[in-house]
Tab-separated table of C-alpha atoms in Angstrom:
chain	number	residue	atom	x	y	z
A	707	UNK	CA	24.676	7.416	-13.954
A	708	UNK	CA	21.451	6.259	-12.029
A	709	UNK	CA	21.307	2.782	-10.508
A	710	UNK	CA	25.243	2.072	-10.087
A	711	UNK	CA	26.312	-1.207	-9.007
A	712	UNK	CA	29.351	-2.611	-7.571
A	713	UNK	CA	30.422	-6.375	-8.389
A	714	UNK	CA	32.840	-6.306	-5.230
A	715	UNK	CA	29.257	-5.593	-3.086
A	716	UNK	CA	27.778	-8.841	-4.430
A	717	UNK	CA	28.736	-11.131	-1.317
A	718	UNK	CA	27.932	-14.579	-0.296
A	719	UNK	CA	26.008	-12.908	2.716
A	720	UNK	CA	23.890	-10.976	0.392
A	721	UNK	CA	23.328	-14.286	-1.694
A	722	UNK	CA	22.165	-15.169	1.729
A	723	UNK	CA	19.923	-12.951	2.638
A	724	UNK	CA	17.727	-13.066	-0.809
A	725	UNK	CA	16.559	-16.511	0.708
A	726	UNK	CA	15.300	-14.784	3.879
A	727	UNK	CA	12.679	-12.341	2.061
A	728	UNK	CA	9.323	-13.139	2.980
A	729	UNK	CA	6.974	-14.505	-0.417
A	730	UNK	CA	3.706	-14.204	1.578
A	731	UNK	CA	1.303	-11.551	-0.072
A	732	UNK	CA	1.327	-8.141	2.640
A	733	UNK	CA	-2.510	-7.341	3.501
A	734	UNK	CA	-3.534	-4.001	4.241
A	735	UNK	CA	-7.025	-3.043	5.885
A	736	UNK	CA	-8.932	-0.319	7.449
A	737	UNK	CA	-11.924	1.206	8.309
A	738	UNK	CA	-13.751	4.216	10.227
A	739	UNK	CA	-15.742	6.853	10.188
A	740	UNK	CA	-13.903	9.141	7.649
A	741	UNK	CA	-10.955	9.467	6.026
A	742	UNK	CA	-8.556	10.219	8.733
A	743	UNK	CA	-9.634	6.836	9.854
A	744	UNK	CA	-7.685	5.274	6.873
A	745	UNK	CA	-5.647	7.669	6.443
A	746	UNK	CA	-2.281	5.680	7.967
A	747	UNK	CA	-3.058	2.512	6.054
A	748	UNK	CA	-3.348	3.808	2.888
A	749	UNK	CA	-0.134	6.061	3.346
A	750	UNK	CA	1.405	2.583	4.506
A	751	UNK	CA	0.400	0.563	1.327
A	752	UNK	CA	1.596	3.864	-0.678
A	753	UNK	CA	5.376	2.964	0.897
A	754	UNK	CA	4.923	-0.582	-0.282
A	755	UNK	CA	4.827	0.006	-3.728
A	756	UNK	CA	6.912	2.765	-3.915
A	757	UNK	CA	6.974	6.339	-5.423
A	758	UNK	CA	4.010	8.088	-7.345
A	759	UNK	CA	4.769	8.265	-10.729
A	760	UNK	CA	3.678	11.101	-13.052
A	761	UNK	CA	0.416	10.106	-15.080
A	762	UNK	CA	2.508	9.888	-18.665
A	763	UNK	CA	2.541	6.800	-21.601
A	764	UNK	CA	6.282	6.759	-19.798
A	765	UNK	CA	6.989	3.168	-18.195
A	766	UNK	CA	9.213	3.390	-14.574
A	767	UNK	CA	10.999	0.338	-12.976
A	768	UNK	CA	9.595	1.132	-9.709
A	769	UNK	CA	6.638	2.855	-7.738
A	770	UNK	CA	3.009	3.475	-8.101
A	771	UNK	CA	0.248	5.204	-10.207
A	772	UNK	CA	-2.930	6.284	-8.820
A	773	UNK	CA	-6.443	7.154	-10.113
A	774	UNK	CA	-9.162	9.489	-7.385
A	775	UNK	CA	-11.372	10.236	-10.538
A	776	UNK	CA	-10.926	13.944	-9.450
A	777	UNK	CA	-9.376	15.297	-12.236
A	778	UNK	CA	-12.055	13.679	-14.386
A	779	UNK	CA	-13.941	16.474	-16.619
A	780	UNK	CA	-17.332	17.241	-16.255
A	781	UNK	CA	-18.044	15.708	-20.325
A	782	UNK	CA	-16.893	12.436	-18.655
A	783	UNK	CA	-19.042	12.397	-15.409
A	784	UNK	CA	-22.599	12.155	-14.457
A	785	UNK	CA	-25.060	12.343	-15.715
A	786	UNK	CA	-23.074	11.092	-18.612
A	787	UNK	CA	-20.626	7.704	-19.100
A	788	UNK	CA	-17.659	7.222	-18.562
A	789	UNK	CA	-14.939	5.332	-20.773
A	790	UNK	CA	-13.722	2.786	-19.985
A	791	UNK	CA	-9.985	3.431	-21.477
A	792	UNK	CA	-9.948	6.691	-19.847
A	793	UNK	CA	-7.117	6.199	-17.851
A	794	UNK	CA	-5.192	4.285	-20.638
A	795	UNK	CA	-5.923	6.824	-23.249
A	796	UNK	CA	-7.104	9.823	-21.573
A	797	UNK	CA	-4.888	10.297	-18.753
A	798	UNK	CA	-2.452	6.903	-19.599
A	799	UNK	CA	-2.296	5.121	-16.043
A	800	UNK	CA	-2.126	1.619	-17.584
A	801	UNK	CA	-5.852	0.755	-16.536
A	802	UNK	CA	-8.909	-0.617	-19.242
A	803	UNK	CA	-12.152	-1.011	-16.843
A	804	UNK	CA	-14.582	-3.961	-17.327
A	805	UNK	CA	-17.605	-5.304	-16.271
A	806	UNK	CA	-20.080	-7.883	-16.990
A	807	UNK	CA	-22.246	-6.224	-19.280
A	808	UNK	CA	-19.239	-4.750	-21.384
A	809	UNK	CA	-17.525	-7.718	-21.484
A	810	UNK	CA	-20.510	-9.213	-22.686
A	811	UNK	CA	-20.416	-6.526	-25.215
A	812	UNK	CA	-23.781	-5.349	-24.064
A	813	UNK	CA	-22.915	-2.176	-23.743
A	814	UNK	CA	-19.176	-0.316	-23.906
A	815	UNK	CA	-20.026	2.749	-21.249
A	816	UNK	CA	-21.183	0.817	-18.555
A	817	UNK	CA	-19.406	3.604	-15.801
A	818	UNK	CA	-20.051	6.031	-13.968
A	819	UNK	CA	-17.856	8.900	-12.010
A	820	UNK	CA	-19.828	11.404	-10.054
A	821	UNK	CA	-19.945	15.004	-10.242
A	822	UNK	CA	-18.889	17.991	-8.459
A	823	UNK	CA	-20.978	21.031	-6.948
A	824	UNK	CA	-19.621	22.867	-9.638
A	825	UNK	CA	-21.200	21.008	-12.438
A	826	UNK	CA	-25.021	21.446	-11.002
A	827	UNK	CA	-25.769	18.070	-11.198
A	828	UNK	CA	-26.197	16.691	-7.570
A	829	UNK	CA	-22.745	14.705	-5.957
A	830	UNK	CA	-21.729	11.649	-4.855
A	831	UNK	CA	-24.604	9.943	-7.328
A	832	UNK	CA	-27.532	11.807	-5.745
A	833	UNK	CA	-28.282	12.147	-9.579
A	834	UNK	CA	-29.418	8.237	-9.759
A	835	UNK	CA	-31.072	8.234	-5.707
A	836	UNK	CA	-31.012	11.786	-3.747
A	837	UNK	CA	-29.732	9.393	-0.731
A	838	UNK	CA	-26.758	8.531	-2.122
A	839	UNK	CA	-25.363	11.611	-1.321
A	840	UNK	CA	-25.708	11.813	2.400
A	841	UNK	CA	-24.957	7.859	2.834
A	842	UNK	CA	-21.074	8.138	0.554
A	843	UNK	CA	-18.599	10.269	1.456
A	844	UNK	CA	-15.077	10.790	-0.223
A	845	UNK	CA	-11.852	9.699	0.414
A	846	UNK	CA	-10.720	12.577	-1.722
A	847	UNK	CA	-12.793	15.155	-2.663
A	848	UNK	CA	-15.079	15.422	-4.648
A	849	UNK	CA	-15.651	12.459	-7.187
A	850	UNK	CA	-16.693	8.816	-6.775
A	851	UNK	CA	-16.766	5.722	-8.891
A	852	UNK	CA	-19.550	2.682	-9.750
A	853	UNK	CA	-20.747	0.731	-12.797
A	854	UNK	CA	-23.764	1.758	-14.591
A	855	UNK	CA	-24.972	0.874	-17.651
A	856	UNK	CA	-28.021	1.540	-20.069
A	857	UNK	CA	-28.847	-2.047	-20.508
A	858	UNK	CA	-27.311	-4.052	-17.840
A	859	UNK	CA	-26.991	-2.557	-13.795
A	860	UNK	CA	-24.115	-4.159	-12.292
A	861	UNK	CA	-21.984	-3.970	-9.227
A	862	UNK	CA	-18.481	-5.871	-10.351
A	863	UNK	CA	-15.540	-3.855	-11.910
A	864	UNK	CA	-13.086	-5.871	-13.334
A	865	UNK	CA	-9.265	-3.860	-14.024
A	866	UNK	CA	-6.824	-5.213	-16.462
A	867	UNK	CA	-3.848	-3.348	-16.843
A	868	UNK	CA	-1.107	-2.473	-19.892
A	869	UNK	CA	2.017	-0.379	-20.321
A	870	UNK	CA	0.458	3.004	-20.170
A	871	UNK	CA	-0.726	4.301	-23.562
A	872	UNK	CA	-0.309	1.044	-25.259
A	873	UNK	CA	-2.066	-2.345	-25.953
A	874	UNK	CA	0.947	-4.312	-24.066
A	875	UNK	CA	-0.484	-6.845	-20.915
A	876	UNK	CA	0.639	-5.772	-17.953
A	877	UNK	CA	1.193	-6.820	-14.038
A	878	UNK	CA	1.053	-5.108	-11.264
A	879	UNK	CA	2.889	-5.679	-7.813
A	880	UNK	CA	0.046	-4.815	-5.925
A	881	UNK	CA	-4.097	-3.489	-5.655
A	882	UNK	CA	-5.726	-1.294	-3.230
A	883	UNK	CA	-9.348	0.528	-3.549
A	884	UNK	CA	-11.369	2.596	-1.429
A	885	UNK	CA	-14.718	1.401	-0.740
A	886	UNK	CA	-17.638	4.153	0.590
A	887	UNK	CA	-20.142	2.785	3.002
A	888	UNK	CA	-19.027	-1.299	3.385
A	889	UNK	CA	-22.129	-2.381	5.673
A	890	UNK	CA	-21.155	-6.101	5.885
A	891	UNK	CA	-17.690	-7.347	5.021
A	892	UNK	CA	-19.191	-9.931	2.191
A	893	UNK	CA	-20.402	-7.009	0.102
A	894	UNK	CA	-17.193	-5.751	-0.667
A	895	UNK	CA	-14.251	-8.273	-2.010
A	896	UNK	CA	-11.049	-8.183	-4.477
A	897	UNK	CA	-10.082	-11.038	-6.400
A	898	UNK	CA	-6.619	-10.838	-7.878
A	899	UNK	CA	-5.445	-12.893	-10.443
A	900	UNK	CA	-2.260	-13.645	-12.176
A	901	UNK	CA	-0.407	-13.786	-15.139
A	902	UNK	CA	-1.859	-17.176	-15.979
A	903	UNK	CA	-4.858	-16.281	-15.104
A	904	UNK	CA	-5.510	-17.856	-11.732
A	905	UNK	CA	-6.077	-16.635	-8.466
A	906	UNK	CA	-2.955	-15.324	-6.953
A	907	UNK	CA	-4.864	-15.558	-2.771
A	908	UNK	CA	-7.967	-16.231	-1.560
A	909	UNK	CA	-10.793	-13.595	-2.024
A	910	UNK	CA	-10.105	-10.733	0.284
A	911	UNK	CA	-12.755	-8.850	1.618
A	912	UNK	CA	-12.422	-5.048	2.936
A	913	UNK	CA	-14.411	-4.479	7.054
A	914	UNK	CA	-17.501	-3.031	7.130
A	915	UNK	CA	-17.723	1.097	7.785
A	916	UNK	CA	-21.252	2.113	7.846
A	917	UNK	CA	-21.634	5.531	6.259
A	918	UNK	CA	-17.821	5.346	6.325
A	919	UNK	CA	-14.787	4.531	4.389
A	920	UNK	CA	-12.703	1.485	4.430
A	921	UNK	CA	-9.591	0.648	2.449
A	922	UNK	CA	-8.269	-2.988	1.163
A	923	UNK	CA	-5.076	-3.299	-0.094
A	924	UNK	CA	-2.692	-6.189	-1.310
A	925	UNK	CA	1.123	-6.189	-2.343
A	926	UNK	CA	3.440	-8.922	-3.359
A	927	UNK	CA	6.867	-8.784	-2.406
A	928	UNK	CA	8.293	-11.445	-4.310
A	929	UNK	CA	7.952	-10.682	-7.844
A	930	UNK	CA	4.518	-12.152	-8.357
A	931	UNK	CA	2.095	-9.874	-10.773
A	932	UNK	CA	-1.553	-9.199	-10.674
A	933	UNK	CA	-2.746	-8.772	-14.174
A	934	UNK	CA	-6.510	-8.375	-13.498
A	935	UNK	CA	-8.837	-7.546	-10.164
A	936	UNK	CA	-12.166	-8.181	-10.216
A	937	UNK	CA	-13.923	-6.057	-7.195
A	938	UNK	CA	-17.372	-6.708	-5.893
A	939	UNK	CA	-18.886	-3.491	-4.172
A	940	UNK	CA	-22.453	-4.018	-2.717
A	941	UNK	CA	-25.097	-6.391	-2.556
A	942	UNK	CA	-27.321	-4.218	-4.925
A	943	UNK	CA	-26.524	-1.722	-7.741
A	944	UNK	CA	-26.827	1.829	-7.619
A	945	UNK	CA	-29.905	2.677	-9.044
A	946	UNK	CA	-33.195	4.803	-7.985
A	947	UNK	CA	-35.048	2.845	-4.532
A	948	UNK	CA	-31.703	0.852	-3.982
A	949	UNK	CA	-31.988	2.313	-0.051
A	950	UNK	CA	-28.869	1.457	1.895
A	951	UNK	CA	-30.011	-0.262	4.981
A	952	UNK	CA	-33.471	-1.196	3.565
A	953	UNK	CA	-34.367	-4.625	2.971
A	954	UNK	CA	-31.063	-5.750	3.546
A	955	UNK	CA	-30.071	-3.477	0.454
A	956	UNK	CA	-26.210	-2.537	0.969
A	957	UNK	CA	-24.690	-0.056	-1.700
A	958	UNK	CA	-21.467	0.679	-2.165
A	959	UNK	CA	-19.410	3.209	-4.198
A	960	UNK	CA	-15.684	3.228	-4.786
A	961	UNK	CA	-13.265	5.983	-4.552
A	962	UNK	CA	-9.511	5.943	-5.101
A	963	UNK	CA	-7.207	3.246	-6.923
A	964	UNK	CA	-3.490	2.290	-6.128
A	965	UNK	CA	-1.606	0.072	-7.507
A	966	UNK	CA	2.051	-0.349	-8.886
A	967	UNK	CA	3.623	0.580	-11.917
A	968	UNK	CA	2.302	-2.136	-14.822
A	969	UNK	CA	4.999	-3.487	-16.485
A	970	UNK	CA	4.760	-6.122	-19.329
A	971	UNK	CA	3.188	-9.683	-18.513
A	972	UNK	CA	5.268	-11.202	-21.593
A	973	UNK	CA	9.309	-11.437	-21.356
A	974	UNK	CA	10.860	-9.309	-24.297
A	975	UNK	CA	14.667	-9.830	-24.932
A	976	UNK	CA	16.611	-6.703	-23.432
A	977	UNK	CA	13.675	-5.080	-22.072
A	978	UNK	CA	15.315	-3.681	-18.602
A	979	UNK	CA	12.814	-1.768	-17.211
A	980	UNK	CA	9.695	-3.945	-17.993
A	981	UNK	CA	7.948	-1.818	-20.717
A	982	UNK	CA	7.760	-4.188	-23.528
A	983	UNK	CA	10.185	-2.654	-25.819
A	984	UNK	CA	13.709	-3.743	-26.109
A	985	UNK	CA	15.865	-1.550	-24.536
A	986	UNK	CA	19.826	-0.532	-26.280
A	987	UNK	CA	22.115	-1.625	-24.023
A	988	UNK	CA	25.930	-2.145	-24.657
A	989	UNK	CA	28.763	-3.996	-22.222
A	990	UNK	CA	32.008	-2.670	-21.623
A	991	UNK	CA	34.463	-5.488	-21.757
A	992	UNK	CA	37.768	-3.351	-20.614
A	993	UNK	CA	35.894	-1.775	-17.400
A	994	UNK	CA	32.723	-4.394	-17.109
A	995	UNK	CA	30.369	-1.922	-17.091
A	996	UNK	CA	27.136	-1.637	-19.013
A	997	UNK	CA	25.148	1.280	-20.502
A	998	UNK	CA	21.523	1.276	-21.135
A	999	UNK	CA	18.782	3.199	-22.576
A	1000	UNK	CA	15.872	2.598	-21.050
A	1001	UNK	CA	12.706	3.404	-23.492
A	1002	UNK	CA	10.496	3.546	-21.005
A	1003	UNK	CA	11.905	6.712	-19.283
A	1004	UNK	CA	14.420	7.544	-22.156
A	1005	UNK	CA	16.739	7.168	-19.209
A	1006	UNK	CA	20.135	5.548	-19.301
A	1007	UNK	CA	20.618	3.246	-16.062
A	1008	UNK	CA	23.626	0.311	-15.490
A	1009	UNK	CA	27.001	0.625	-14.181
A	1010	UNK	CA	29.337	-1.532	-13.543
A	1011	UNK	CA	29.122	-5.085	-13.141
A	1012	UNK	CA	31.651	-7.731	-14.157
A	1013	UNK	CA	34.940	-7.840	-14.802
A	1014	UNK	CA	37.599	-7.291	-17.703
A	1015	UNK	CA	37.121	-11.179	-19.649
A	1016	UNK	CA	33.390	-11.635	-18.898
A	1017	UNK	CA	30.827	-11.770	-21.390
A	1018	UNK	CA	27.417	-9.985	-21.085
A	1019	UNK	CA	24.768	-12.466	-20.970
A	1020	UNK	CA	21.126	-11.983	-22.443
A	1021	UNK	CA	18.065	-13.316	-20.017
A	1022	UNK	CA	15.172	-13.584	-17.467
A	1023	UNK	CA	16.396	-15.474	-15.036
A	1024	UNK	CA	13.839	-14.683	-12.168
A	1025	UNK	CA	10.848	-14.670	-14.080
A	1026	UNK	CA	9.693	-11.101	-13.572
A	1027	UNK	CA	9.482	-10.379	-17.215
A	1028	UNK	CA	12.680	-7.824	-17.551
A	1029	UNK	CA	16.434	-8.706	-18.285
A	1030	UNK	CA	18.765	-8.853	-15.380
A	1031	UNK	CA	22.320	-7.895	-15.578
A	1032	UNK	CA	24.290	-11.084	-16.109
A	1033	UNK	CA	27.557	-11.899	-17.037
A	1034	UNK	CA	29.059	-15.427	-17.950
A	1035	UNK	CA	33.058	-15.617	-16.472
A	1036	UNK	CA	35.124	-18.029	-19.290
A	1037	UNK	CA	37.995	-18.624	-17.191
A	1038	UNK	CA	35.789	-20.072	-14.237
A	1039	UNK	CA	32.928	-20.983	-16.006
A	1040	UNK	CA	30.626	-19.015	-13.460
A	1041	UNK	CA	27.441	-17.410	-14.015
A	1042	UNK	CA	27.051	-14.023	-12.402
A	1043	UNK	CA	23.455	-12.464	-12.606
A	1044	UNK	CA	21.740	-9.733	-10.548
A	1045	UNK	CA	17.870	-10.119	-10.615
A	1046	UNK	CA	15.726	-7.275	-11.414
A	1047	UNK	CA	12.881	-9.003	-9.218
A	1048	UNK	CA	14.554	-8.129	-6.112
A	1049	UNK	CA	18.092	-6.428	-6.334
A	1050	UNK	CA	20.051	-9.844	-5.370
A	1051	UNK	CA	22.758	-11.713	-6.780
A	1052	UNK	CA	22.903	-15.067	-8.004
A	1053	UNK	CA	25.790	-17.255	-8.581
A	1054	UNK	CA	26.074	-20.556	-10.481
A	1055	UNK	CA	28.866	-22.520	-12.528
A	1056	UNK	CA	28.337	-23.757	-15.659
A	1057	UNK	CA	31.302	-24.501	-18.124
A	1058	UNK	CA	34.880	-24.238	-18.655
A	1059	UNK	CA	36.933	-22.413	-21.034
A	1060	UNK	CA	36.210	-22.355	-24.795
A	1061	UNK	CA	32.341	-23.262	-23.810
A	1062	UNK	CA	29.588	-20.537	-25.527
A	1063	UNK	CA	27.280	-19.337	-23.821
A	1064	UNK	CA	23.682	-19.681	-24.984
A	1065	UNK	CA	20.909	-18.997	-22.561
A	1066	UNK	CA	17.361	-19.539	-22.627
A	1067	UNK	CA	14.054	-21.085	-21.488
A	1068	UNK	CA	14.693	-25.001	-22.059
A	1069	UNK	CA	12.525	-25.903	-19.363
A	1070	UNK	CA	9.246	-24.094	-19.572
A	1071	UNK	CA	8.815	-22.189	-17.076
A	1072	UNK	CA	9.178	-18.876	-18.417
A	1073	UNK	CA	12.138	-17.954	-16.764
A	1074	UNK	CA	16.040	-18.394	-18.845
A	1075	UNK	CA	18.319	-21.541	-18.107
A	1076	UNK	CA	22.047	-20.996	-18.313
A	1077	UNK	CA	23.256	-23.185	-20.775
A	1078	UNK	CA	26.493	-23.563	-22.695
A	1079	UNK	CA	27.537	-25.336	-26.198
A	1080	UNK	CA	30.217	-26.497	-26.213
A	1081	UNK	CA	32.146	-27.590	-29.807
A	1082	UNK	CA	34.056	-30.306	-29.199
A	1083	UNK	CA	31.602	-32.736	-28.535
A	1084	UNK	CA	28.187	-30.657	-29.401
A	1085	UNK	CA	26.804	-30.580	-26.134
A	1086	UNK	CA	24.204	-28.393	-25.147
A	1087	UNK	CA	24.776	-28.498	-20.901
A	1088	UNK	CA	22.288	-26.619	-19.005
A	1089	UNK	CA	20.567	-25.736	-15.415
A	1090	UNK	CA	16.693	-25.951	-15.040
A	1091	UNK	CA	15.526	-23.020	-13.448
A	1092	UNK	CA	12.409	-24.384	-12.683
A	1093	UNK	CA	14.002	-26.646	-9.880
A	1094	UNK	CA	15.753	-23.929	-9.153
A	1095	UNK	CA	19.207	-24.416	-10.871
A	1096	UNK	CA	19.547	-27.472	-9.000
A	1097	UNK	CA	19.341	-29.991	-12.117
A	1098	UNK	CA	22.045	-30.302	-14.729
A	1099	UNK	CA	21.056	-31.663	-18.167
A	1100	UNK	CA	23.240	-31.921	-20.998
A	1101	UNK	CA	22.031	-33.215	-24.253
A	1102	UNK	CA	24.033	-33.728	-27.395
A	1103	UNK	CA	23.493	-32.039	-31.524
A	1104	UNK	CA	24.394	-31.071	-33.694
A	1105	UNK	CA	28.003	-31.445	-35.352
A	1106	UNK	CA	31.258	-30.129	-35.297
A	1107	UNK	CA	31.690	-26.740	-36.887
A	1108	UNK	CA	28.287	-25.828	-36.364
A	1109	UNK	CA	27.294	-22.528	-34.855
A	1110	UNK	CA	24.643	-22.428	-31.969
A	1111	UNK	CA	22.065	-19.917	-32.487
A	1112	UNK	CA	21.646	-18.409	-29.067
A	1113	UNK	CA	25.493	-17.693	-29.326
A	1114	UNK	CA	26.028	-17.137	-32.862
A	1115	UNK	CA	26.822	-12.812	-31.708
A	1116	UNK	CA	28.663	-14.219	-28.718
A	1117	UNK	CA	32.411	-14.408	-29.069
């Protein structure tokens, strides 16, 4: 069984050492004169967010997906549009492509991915100016990446993402692009925004590389989720007597995409691995161990974790939008949970014997309280997340013989 863990290897020290990560967003950056100049940086960010994962409407708990347009067919490159779903339809990667004029509604193909020698039409856009060719060059061969549109010429992309395949909202851990022939640092910038729609770090901007390649990338360590990037590429759009270098003109073209694997920007209850769907999961009570199907991967993942006497506990206590493994202990009252955000344990205590447990958000900040009613006096006692457990509320209703509702299946 995949992803075992041990309750005996949940220590104080490890408790510990979950305050010690770093929350500060990692920046990646390079430039040169072709892509070996990169090369090392991009490899780097590729460790930060993990494994590749196969291009597949399948949802992983870790890693990456990337797009490098290459596998694009000729039907869907220039001269003709591409669609914007392509690579949440298509090929699902869990990406929908915007831009002003198709979020205007102006017009819905408002992209472009360049062609290959093979096609007949010229490459790297020397379709739209014949210097286009000899100024970009490719990260990897042979296709590049820009907005275009009928109506509307533009040089912002936005990317939302989604659980691949689907219409689910999705974050991402982290963003990084490839930019093709950055002549001054202000003419190519990422702006990464959150869940709640706000900007999760300044504006980043990727170093200049005339006639070269440069790479930006960004990755949050401590569970925070881009759910949209907005990328400016070039002071001018790519259109026919846009020069690079001429009257200040500075175009730029975009190749490759990485980012990590989107998983739902909306908490749904027992969804382990983040894919929006409620996984089937069951708890052992003689061995404390749990078994559960993840739907995402149709992959069964827990182990053990708890001990005869505990009762399985439903919640998201760190905010990342999946279920951690939790377990309430009756006999001590202690709350035992194991977020999915970052692998640590968490201990609190809450309650005494005969208490029920019944979790949940009571304090608005999107993440689960532990909480417990208990019947002889109808008090609902809880721990506010959102000062980080620190706060203890209790507040009284109900009367006696009533059953509360977040523990009416809990023994």
């Amino acid at each position: 069984m995949k992803n075992l863990i041990n309750l005996s290897m949940l220590s104080i020290f490890a408790m510990l050492l979950a305050t010690s990560i770093s929350a500060a967003p990692v920046f990646r950056s390079a430039s040169g004169a072709n892509a070996a100049a990169i090369q090392a940086t991009v490899d780097l960010f590729r460790t930060d967010l993990g494994a590749l994962n196969p291009n597949t409407t399948q949802t992983f708990p870790t890693g990456r997906r990337e797009i490098n347009w290459d596998g694009v067919p000729d039907s869907f490159s220039a001269p003709n549009f591409f669609p914007a779903n392509f690579f949440n339809s298509n090929s699902p990667r869990g990406v929908i492509f915007g831009s002003p004029a198709s979020n205007a509604g102006n017009d819905t193909s408002n992209f472009i991915v360049s062609s290959t020698t093979a096609s007949g039409t010229p490459v790297r856009f020397g379709n739209i100016d014949p210097s286009y060719s000899t100024i970009f060059q490719t990260f990897s061969a042979q296709r590049l990446f820009t907005v275009r549109s009928s109506t509307d010429n533009s040089n912002v992309v936005s990317i939302q993402f989604f659980i691949p395949g689907t219409g689910i909202p999705a974050g991402v851990s982290g963003f990084g692009a490839v930019f093709c022939d950055v002549d001054n640092n202000t003419n190519a910038i990422m702006r990464l925004y959150g869940i709640d729609g706000r900007l999760l770090t300044s504006p980043v901007s990727a170093t200049a590389a005339n006639n070269g390649l440069s790479f930006l990338g960004v990755y949050f360590n401590a569970g925070e989720k881009i759910a949209r990037v907005e990328i400016l590429f070039g002071n001018k759009p790519l259109i026919a007597g846009n020069i690079d270098g001429t009257n200040g003109v500075d175009v730029i073209a975009l190749d490759d995409f990485i980012y990590g694997e989107p998983h739902a920007t909306q908490y749904h209850p027992s969804d382990f691995d983040g894919d929006g769907v409620t996984d089937r999961s069951q708890f052992r009570p003689s061995t404390g161990e749990w078994f559960i199907f993840n739907s995402g991967t149709s992959t069964l993942s827990g182990g053990p974790f708890g001990v005869s006497g505990d009762l399985p506990v439903e919640g998201d206590f760190d905010g990342d939008q999946r279920s951690d493994l939790a377990v309430w202990r009756p006999s001590t009252g202690q709350w035992i949970i194991l977020r999915s955000s970052n692998n640590q344990p968490l201990f609190l205590n809450l309650g005494i014997t005969g208490d029920k447990p019944v979790p949940g958000d009571y304090d608005k900040d999107g993440k689960t309280d532990p909480s417990v009613w208990r019947a002889s006096n109808t008090g609902w006692y809880y721990l506010e997340s959102s000062n980080n457990f620190n706060s203890f509320n209790v507040i009284g209703f109900g009367i006696p013989g009533d059953i509360p509702i977040p523990g009416a299946s809990t023994p």
